[in-house]
Amino acid sequence: VVSHAGYMWLYGGGLGVNATSEVWKSADGSSWSLVTDSAAWEVRNVWSAVAFDNRLWVLGGYAGKRTFRDVWWSYDGVAWVKVLEEAHWGGRFGARAVSFNNRLWVLVGST
């Protein structure tokens, strides 16, 4: 869950074959609205989610035996832009993405 534009955002994930690319938002944590049931990025687990530069971000993750190196952003959770297909860091899942000093940092994780 990340905070962006006055809402809490929950997007993607799940367990194995039940994973989704849904995007949800809530102003109060009690009532949630489905923003999209199929974001542009491929369904994945254990990705990094962060709000940075007035945007929502998705970085890395995995699905089955595939480990992702891609980076996506969105202003509204509906329209997603692929920034990179293959980031300079190796395929990574379970990493933590944080913003610090006006930069986006990807820390730790598994390959």
PDB file of C-alpha atoms in Angstrom:
ATOM      1  CA  VAL A   1       0.000   0.000   0.000  1.00  0.00           C
ATOM      2  CA  VAL A   2       1.352   3.424  -0.927  1.00  0.00           C
ATOM      3  CA  SER A   3       0.061   6.959  -0.355  1.00  0.00           C
ATOM      4  CA  HIS A   4      -0.466   9.129  -3.455  1.00  0.00           C
ATOM      5  CA  ALA A   5      -2.734  12.073  -4.352  1.00  0.00           C
ATOM      6  CA  GLY A   6      -4.802  11.844  -1.170  1.00  0.00           C
ATOM      7  CA  TYR A   7      -5.480   8.105  -1.449  1.00  0.00           C
ATOM      8  CA  MET A   8      -4.045   4.808  -0.305  1.00  0.00           C
ATOM      9  CA  TRP A   9      -3.252   2.635  -3.318  1.00  0.00           C
ATOM     10  CA  LEU A  10      -3.093  -1.145  -3.469  1.00  0.00           C
ATOM     11  CA  TYR A  11      -2.044  -2.727  -6.703  1.00  0.00           C
ATOM     12  CA  GLY A  12      -1.264  -6.158  -8.096  1.00  0.00           C
ATOM     13  CA  GLY A  13      -0.012  -9.281  -6.451  1.00  0.00           C
ATOM     14  CA  GLY A  14      -1.637 -12.320  -4.954  1.00  0.00           C
ATOM     15  CA  LEU A  15      -0.628 -15.927  -4.621  1.00  0.00           C
ATOM     16  CA  GLY A  16       0.711 -17.856  -7.619  1.00  0.00           C
ATOM     17  CA  VAL A  17      -1.879 -18.308 -10.358  1.00  0.00           C
ATOM     18  CA  ASN A  18      -4.296 -16.064  -8.457  1.00  0.00           C
ATOM     19  CA  ALA A  19      -2.092 -12.980  -8.846  1.00  0.00           C
ATOM     20  CA  THR A  20      -3.655  -9.939 -10.527  1.00  0.00           C
ATOM     21  CA  SER A  21      -2.765  -6.570 -11.990  1.00  0.00           C
ATOM     22  CA  GLU A  22      -5.734  -4.867 -10.327  1.00  0.00           C
ATOM     23  CA  VAL A  23      -5.376  -1.342  -8.946  1.00  0.00           C
ATOM     24  CA  TRP A  24      -7.487  -0.158  -5.998  1.00  0.00           C
ATOM     25  CA  LYS A  25      -7.661   3.145  -4.099  1.00  0.00           C
ATOM     26  CA  SER A  26      -9.174   4.328  -0.838  1.00  0.00           C
ATOM     27  CA  ALA A  27      -9.493   7.700   0.864  1.00  0.00           C
ATOM     28  CA  ASP A  28     -10.214   6.159   4.284  1.00  0.00           C
ATOM     29  CA  GLY A  29      -8.863   2.579   4.292  1.00  0.00           C
ATOM     30  CA  SER A  30     -12.386   1.233   4.781  1.00  0.00           C
ATOM     31  CA  SER A  31     -14.030   1.743   1.383  1.00  0.00           C
ATOM     32  CA  TRP A  32     -11.989   0.707  -1.665  1.00  0.00           C
ATOM     33  CA  SER A  33     -12.690   1.478  -5.334  1.00  0.00           C
ATOM     34  CA  LEU A  34     -11.409  -0.612  -8.229  1.00  0.00           C
ATOM     35  CA  VAL A  35      -9.497   1.718 -10.559  1.00  0.00           C
ATOM     36  CA  THR A  36      -8.681  -0.963 -13.153  1.00  0.00           C
ATOM     37  CA  ASP A  37      -8.883  -4.743 -13.185  1.00  0.00           C
ATOM     38  CA  SER A  38      -5.989  -5.058 -15.638  1.00  0.00           C
ATOM     39  CA  ALA A  39      -3.068  -2.619 -15.460  1.00  0.00           C
ATOM     40  CA  ALA A  40      -0.680  -2.541 -18.433  1.00  0.00           C
ATOM     41  CA  TRP A  41       2.139  -4.300 -16.564  1.00  0.00           C
ATOM     42  CA  GLU A  42       2.276  -8.071 -16.533  1.00  0.00           C
ATOM     43  CA  VAL A  43       0.819  -9.881 -13.511  1.00  0.00           C
ATOM     44  CA  ARG A  44       3.527 -10.448 -10.906  1.00  0.00           C
ATOM     45  CA  ASN A  45       4.296 -11.147  -7.253  1.00  0.00           C
ATOM     46  CA  VAL A  46       6.662  -9.553  -4.753  1.00  0.00           C
ATOM     47  CA  TRP A  47       7.336  -6.403  -6.795  1.00  0.00           C
ATOM     48  CA  SER A  48       8.305  -3.014  -5.410  1.00  0.00           C
ATOM     49  CA  ALA A  49       5.609  -0.365  -5.086  1.00  0.00           C
ATOM     50  CA  VAL A  50       6.332   3.248  -4.230  1.00  0.00           C
ATOM     51  CA  ALA A  51       4.920   6.747  -4.712  1.00  0.00           C
ATOM     52  CA  PHE A  52       7.536   9.163  -6.047  1.00  0.00           C
ATOM     53  CA  ASP A  53       7.490  12.372  -8.107  1.00  0.00           C
ATOM     54  CA  ASN A  54       3.649  12.520  -7.951  1.00  0.00           C
ATOM     55  CA  ARG A  55       3.384   9.071  -9.551  1.00  0.00           C
ATOM     56  CA  LEU A  56       2.772   5.454  -8.608  1.00  0.00           C
ATOM     57  CA  TRP A  57       5.631   3.105  -9.479  1.00  0.00           C
ATOM     58  CA  VAL A  58       5.993  -0.658 -10.095  1.00  0.00           C
ATOM     59  CA  LEU A  59       9.522  -2.098 -10.167  1.00  0.00           C
ATOM     60  CA  GLY A  60      10.597  -5.700 -10.745  1.00  0.00           C
ATOM     61  CA  GLY A  61       8.902  -8.732  -9.235  1.00  0.00           C
ATOM     62  CA  TYR A  62       8.468 -12.282 -10.468  1.00  0.00           C
ATOM     63  CA  ALA A  63       5.940 -14.646 -12.024  1.00  0.00           C
ATOM     64  CA  GLY A  64       6.656 -18.364 -12.028  1.00  0.00           C
ATOM     65  CA  LYS A  65      10.288 -18.718 -13.077  1.00  0.00           C
ATOM     66  CA  ARG A  66      10.490 -15.251 -14.650  1.00  0.00           C
ATOM     67  CA  THR A  67      12.130 -12.401 -12.742  1.00  0.00           C
ATOM     68  CA  PHE A  68      11.287  -8.896 -13.982  1.00  0.00           C
ATOM     69  CA  ARG A  69      13.631  -5.931 -14.478  1.00  0.00           C
ATOM     70  CA  ASP A  70      10.996  -3.533 -15.786  1.00  0.00           C
ATOM     71  CA  VAL A  71       9.915  -0.171 -14.358  1.00  0.00           C
ATOM     72  CA  TRP A  72       6.442   1.395 -14.773  1.00  0.00           C
ATOM     73  CA  TRP A  73       4.733   4.577 -13.538  1.00  0.00           C
ATOM     74  CA  SER A  74       1.244   6.070 -13.481  1.00  0.00           C
ATOM     75  CA  TYR A  75      -0.372   9.318 -12.342  1.00  0.00           C
ATOM     76  CA  ASP A  76      -3.833   7.794 -11.901  1.00  0.00           C
ATOM     77  CA  GLY A  77      -3.461   3.993 -11.641  1.00  0.00           C
ATOM     78  CA  VAL A  78      -5.223   3.529 -15.007  1.00  0.00           C
ATOM     79  CA  ALA A  79      -2.733   4.684 -17.656  1.00  0.00           C
ATOM     80  CA  TRP A  80       0.702   3.099 -17.072  1.00  0.00           C
ATOM     81  CA  VAL A  81       3.938   4.059 -18.836  1.00  0.00           C
ATOM     82  CA  LYS A  82       6.802   1.580 -19.192  1.00  0.00           C
ATOM     83  CA  VAL A  83       9.980   3.504 -18.343  1.00  0.00           C
ATOM     84  CA  LEU A  84      12.407   0.603 -18.764  1.00  0.00           C
ATOM     85  CA  GLU A  85      12.127  -2.958 -20.001  1.00  0.00           C
ATOM     86  CA  GLU A  86      15.433  -3.908 -18.393  1.00  0.00           C
ATOM     87  CA  ALA A  87      16.725  -1.738 -15.549  1.00  0.00           C
ATOM     88  CA  HIS A  88      20.473  -1.792 -14.906  1.00  0.00           C
ATOM     89  CA  TRP A  89      19.917  -3.867 -11.769  1.00  0.00           C
ATOM     90  CA  GLY A  90      19.388  -7.565 -12.365  1.00  0.00           C
ATOM     91  CA  GLY A  91      15.943  -9.121 -12.251  1.00  0.00           C
ATOM     92  CA  ARG A  92      14.795  -8.610  -8.682  1.00  0.00           C
ATOM     93  CA  PHE A  93      11.874  -9.434  -6.424  1.00  0.00           C
ATOM     94  CA  GLY A  94      11.150  -8.590  -2.812  1.00  0.00           C
ATOM     95  CA  ALA A  95      13.212  -5.410  -3.099  1.00  0.00           C
ATOM     96  CA  ARG A  96      12.287  -2.174  -1.372  1.00  0.00           C
ATOM     97  CA  ALA A  97      11.894   1.006  -3.364  1.00  0.00           C
ATOM     98  CA  VAL A  98      12.183   4.314  -1.512  1.00  0.00           C
ATOM     99  CA  SER A  99      12.446   7.959  -2.462  1.00  0.00           C
ATOM    100  CA  PHE A 100      15.306   9.931  -0.965  1.00  0.00           C
ATOM    101  CA  ASN A 101      16.829  13.285  -1.991  1.00  0.00           C
ATOM    102  CA  ASN A 102      14.559  13.502  -5.057  1.00  0.00           C
ATOM    103  CA  ARG A 103      15.692  10.129  -6.384  1.00  0.00           C
ATOM    104  CA  LEU A 104      14.170   6.685  -6.502  1.00  0.00           C
ATOM    105  CA  TRP A 105      16.260   3.956  -4.864  1.00  0.00           C
ATOM    106  CA  VAL A 106      15.893   0.176  -5.187  1.00  0.00           C
ATOM    107  CA  LEU A 107      17.405  -1.676  -2.241  1.00  0.00           C
ATOM    108  CA  VAL A 108      18.127  -5.331  -1.489  1.00  0.00           C
ATOM    109  CA  GLY A 109      15.778  -8.035  -2.804  1.00  0.00           C
ATOM    110  CA  SER A 110      16.350 -11.447  -4.347  1.00  0.00           C
ATOM    111  CA  THR A 111      17.410 -12.392  -7.870  1.00  0.00           C
TER     112      THR A 111
END
